[in-house]
XYZ file of C-alpha atoms in Angstrom:
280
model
C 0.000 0.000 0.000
C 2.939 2.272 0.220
C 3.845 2.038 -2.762
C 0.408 2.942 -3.783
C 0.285 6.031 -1.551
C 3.522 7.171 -3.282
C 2.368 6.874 -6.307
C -1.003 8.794 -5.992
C 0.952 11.859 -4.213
C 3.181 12.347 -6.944
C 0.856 12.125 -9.857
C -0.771 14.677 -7.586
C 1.918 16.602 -7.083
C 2.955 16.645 -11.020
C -0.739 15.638 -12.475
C 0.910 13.811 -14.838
C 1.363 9.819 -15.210
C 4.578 10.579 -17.258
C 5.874 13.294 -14.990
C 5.318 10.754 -11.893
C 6.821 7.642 -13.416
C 9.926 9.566 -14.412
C 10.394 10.958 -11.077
C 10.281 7.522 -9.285
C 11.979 5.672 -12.114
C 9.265 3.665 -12.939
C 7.103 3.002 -16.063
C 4.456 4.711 -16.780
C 1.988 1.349 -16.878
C 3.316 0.713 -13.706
C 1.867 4.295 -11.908
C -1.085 3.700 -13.475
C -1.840 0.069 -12.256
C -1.018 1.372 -8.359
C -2.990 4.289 -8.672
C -5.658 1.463 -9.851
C -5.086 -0.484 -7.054
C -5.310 2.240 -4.479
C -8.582 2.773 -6.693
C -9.717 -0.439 -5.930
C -8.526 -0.755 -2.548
C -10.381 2.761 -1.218
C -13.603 2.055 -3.307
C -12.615 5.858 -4.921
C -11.992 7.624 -8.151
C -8.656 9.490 -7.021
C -8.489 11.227 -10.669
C -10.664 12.761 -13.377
C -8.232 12.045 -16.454
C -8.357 11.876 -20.509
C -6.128 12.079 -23.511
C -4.646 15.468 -22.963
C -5.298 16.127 -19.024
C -5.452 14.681 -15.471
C -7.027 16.357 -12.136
C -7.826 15.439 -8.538
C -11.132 14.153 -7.781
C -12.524 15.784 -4.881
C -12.016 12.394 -3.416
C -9.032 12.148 -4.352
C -8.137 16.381 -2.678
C -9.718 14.658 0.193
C -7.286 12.389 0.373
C -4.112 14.270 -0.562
C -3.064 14.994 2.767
C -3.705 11.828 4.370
C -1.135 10.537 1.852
C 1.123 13.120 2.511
C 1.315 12.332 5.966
C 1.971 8.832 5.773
C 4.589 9.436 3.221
C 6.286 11.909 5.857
C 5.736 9.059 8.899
C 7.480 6.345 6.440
C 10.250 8.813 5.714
C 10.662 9.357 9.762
C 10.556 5.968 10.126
C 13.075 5.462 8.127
C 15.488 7.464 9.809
C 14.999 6.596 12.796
C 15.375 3.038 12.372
C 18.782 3.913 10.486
C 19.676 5.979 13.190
C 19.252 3.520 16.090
C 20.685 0.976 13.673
C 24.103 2.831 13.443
C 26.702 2.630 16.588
C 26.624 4.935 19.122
C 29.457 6.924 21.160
C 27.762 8.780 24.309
C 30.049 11.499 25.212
C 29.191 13.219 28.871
C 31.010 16.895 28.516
C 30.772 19.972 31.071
C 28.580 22.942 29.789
C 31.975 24.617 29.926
C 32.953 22.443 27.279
C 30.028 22.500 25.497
C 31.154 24.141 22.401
C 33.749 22.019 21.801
C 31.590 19.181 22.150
C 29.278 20.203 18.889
C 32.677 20.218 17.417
C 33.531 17.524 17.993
C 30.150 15.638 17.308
C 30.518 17.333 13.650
C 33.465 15.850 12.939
C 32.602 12.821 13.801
C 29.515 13.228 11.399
C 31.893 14.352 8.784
C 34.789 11.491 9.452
C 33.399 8.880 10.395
C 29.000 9.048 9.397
C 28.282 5.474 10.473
C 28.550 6.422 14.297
C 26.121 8.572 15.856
C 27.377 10.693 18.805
C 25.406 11.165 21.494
C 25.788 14.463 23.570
C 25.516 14.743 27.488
C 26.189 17.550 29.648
C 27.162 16.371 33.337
C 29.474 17.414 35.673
C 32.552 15.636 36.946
C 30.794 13.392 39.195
C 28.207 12.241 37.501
C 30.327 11.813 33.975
C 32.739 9.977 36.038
C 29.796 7.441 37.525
C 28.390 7.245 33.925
C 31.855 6.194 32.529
C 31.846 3.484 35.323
C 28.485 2.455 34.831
C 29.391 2.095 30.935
C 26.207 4.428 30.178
C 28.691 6.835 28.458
C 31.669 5.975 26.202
C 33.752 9.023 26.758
C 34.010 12.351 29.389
C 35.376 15.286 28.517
C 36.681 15.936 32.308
C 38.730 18.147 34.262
C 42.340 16.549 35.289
C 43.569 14.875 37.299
C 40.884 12.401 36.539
C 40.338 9.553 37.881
C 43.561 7.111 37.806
C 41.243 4.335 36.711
C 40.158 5.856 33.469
C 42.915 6.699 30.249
C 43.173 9.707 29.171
C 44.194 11.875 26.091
C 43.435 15.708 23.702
C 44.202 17.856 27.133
C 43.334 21.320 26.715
C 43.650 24.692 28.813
C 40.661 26.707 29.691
C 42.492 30.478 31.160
C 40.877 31.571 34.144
C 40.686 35.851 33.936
C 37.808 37.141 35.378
C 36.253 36.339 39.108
C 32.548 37.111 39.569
C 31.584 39.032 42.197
C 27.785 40.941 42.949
C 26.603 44.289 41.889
C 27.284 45.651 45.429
C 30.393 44.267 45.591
C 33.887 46.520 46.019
C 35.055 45.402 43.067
C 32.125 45.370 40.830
C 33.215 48.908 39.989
C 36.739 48.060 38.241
C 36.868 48.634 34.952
C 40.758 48.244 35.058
C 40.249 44.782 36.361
C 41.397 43.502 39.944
C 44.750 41.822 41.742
C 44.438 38.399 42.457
C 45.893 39.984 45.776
C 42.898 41.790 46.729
C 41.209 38.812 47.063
C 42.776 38.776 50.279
C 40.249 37.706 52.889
C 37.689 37.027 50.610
C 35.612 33.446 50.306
C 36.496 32.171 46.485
C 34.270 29.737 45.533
C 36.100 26.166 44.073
C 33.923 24.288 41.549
C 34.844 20.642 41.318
C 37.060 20.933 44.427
C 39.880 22.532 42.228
C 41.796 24.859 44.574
C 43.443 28.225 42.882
C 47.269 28.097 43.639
C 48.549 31.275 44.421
C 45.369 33.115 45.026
C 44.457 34.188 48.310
C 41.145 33.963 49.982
C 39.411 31.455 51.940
C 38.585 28.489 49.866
C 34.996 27.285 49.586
C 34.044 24.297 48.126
C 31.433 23.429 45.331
C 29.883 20.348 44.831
C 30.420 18.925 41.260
C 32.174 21.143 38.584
C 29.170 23.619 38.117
C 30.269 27.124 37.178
C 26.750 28.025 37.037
C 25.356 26.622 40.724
C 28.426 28.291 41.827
C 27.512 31.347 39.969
C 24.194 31.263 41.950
C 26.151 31.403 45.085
C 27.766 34.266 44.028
C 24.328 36.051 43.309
C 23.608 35.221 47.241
C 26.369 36.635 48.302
C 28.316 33.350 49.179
C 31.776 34.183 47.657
C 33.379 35.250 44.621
C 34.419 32.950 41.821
C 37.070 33.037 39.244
C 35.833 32.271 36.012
C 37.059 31.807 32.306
C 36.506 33.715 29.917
C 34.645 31.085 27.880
C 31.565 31.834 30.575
C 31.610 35.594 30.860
C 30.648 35.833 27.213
C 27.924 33.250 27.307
C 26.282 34.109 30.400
C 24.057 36.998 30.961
C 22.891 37.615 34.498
C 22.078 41.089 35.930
C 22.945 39.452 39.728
C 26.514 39.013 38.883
C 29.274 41.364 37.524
C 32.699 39.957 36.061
C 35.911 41.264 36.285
C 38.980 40.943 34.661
C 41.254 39.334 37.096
C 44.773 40.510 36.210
C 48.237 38.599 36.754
C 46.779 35.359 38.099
C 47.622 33.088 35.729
C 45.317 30.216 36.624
C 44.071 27.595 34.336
C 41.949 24.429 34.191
C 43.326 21.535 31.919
C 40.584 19.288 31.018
C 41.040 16.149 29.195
C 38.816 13.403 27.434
C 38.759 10.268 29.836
C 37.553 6.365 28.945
C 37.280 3.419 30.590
C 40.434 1.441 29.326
C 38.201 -2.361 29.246
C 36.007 -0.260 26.747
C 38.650 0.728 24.095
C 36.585 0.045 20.514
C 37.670 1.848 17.726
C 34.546 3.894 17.263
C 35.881 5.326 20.417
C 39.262 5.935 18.671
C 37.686 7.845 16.420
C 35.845 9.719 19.072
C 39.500 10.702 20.207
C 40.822 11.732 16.997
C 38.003 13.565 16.081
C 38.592 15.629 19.825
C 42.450 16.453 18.609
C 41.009 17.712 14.910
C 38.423 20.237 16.600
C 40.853 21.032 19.013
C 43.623 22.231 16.187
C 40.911 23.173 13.902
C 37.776 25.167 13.884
């Protein structure tokens, strides 16, 4: 019957046997015995037709869009079932990361087409349960990771502005502040990182979540470096950031995988990671 359907919606579309069976590389007898058929089947006359012409039936309008849709539920069919059908890498990545992670997922789609990637965001803990669990084949994760998982593609994320609130002493510098005057202050640690060399009371947040600690901030909590990556994605009117000057601090993050899980779909993964990372 699908083969029916198709037929009908193109003569429809082109109102025109020929037109039809050229466009589906068929014969023309052919189109005309499944339009029959679909005749037959529906008990009505889908087209008014003679030597020279052919038009809808008002039946057959009627019917148009049913066959339209089917067409369009066969075609998403389809692709799903060739989607689920291919192999799939699930990749758990920071929101940091994020952008490098749609890199990364295109060039897989460009390299490699008969893997689908998968995208998660998660932070460090739960990326580093899913990678233990096996529900996700690779984690793009701050080091050190964990010394159970391998790891390879490091990259630096620089650290040069802290966030601090609107009321805040040094909301007002323009010029940017000294990682000195930080002095006394509570700096909030995502991830349980700790700055070295930067003064302040260190306060620990749970997971490596820029923006819950960026909440924190908002209340009042602490202050919290941040890179540069975040201050021009994030727009918040409850927190102000501010160059941080001379402190030279960095996170490294690196993509991490269970070594008893080494396939080479997951070689590709990391291959694909060094491209986007020399490459835009």
């Amino acid at each position: 019957m699908a083969r029916e359907i198709r037929c009908f919606a193109r003569v429809a579309a082109r109102l025109s046997f020929s037109g039809a069976a050229a466009d589906l590389g068929m014969s023309q007898p052919a189109i005309s015995q499944a339009v029959a058929r679909l005749e037959r089947a529906t008990g009505v006359r889908l087209f008014d037709r003679d030597a020279r012409t052919v038009r809808l039936t008002a039946a057959g309008a009627a019917l148009l869009p049913y066959a339209e849709q089917v067409l369009e539920s066969a075609a998403a069919f389809a692709a799903e079932a060739s989607r689920l059908a291919r192999p799939v890498i699930h990749l758990a990545y920071p929101p940091l990361a994020g952008p490098l992670a749609a890199r990364i997922a295109r060039r897989m789609a460009a390299r490699t087409p008969s893997v689908s990637v998968e995208l998660r965001p998660a932070g460090r803990a739960a990326a580093a349960a899913a990678l233990d669990a096996g529900e996700v084949s690779a984690a793009i994760l701050a080091t050190p990771a964990p010394a159970r998982f391998v790891t390879a593609a490091r990259f630096h994320v620089t650290v040069d502005h802290v966030a601090v609130p609107p009321a805040h002493r040094l909301a007002a510098r323009a010029g940017g502040a000294r990682p000195g005057e930080l002095a006394g202050l509570v700096v909030l640690t995502p991830g349980g990182r700790r700055w070295e060399g930067l003064p302040g009371h260190p306060r620990m947040v749970p997971d490596d979540d820029f923006a819950a600690a960026l909440d924190l901030v908002a209340a009042g909590a602490g202050v919290l470096p941040i890179p540069h990556l975040l201050v021009r994605s994030v727009r918040r009117d409850d927190v102000v950031f501010v160059p941080l000057e001379g402190a030279e601090l960095r996170i490294t993050y690196a993509l991490a995988w269970s070594g008893e899980r080494v396939t080479n779909d997951l070689l590709a993964l990391v291959q694909a990671m060094q491209d986007a990372l020399w490459t835009r």
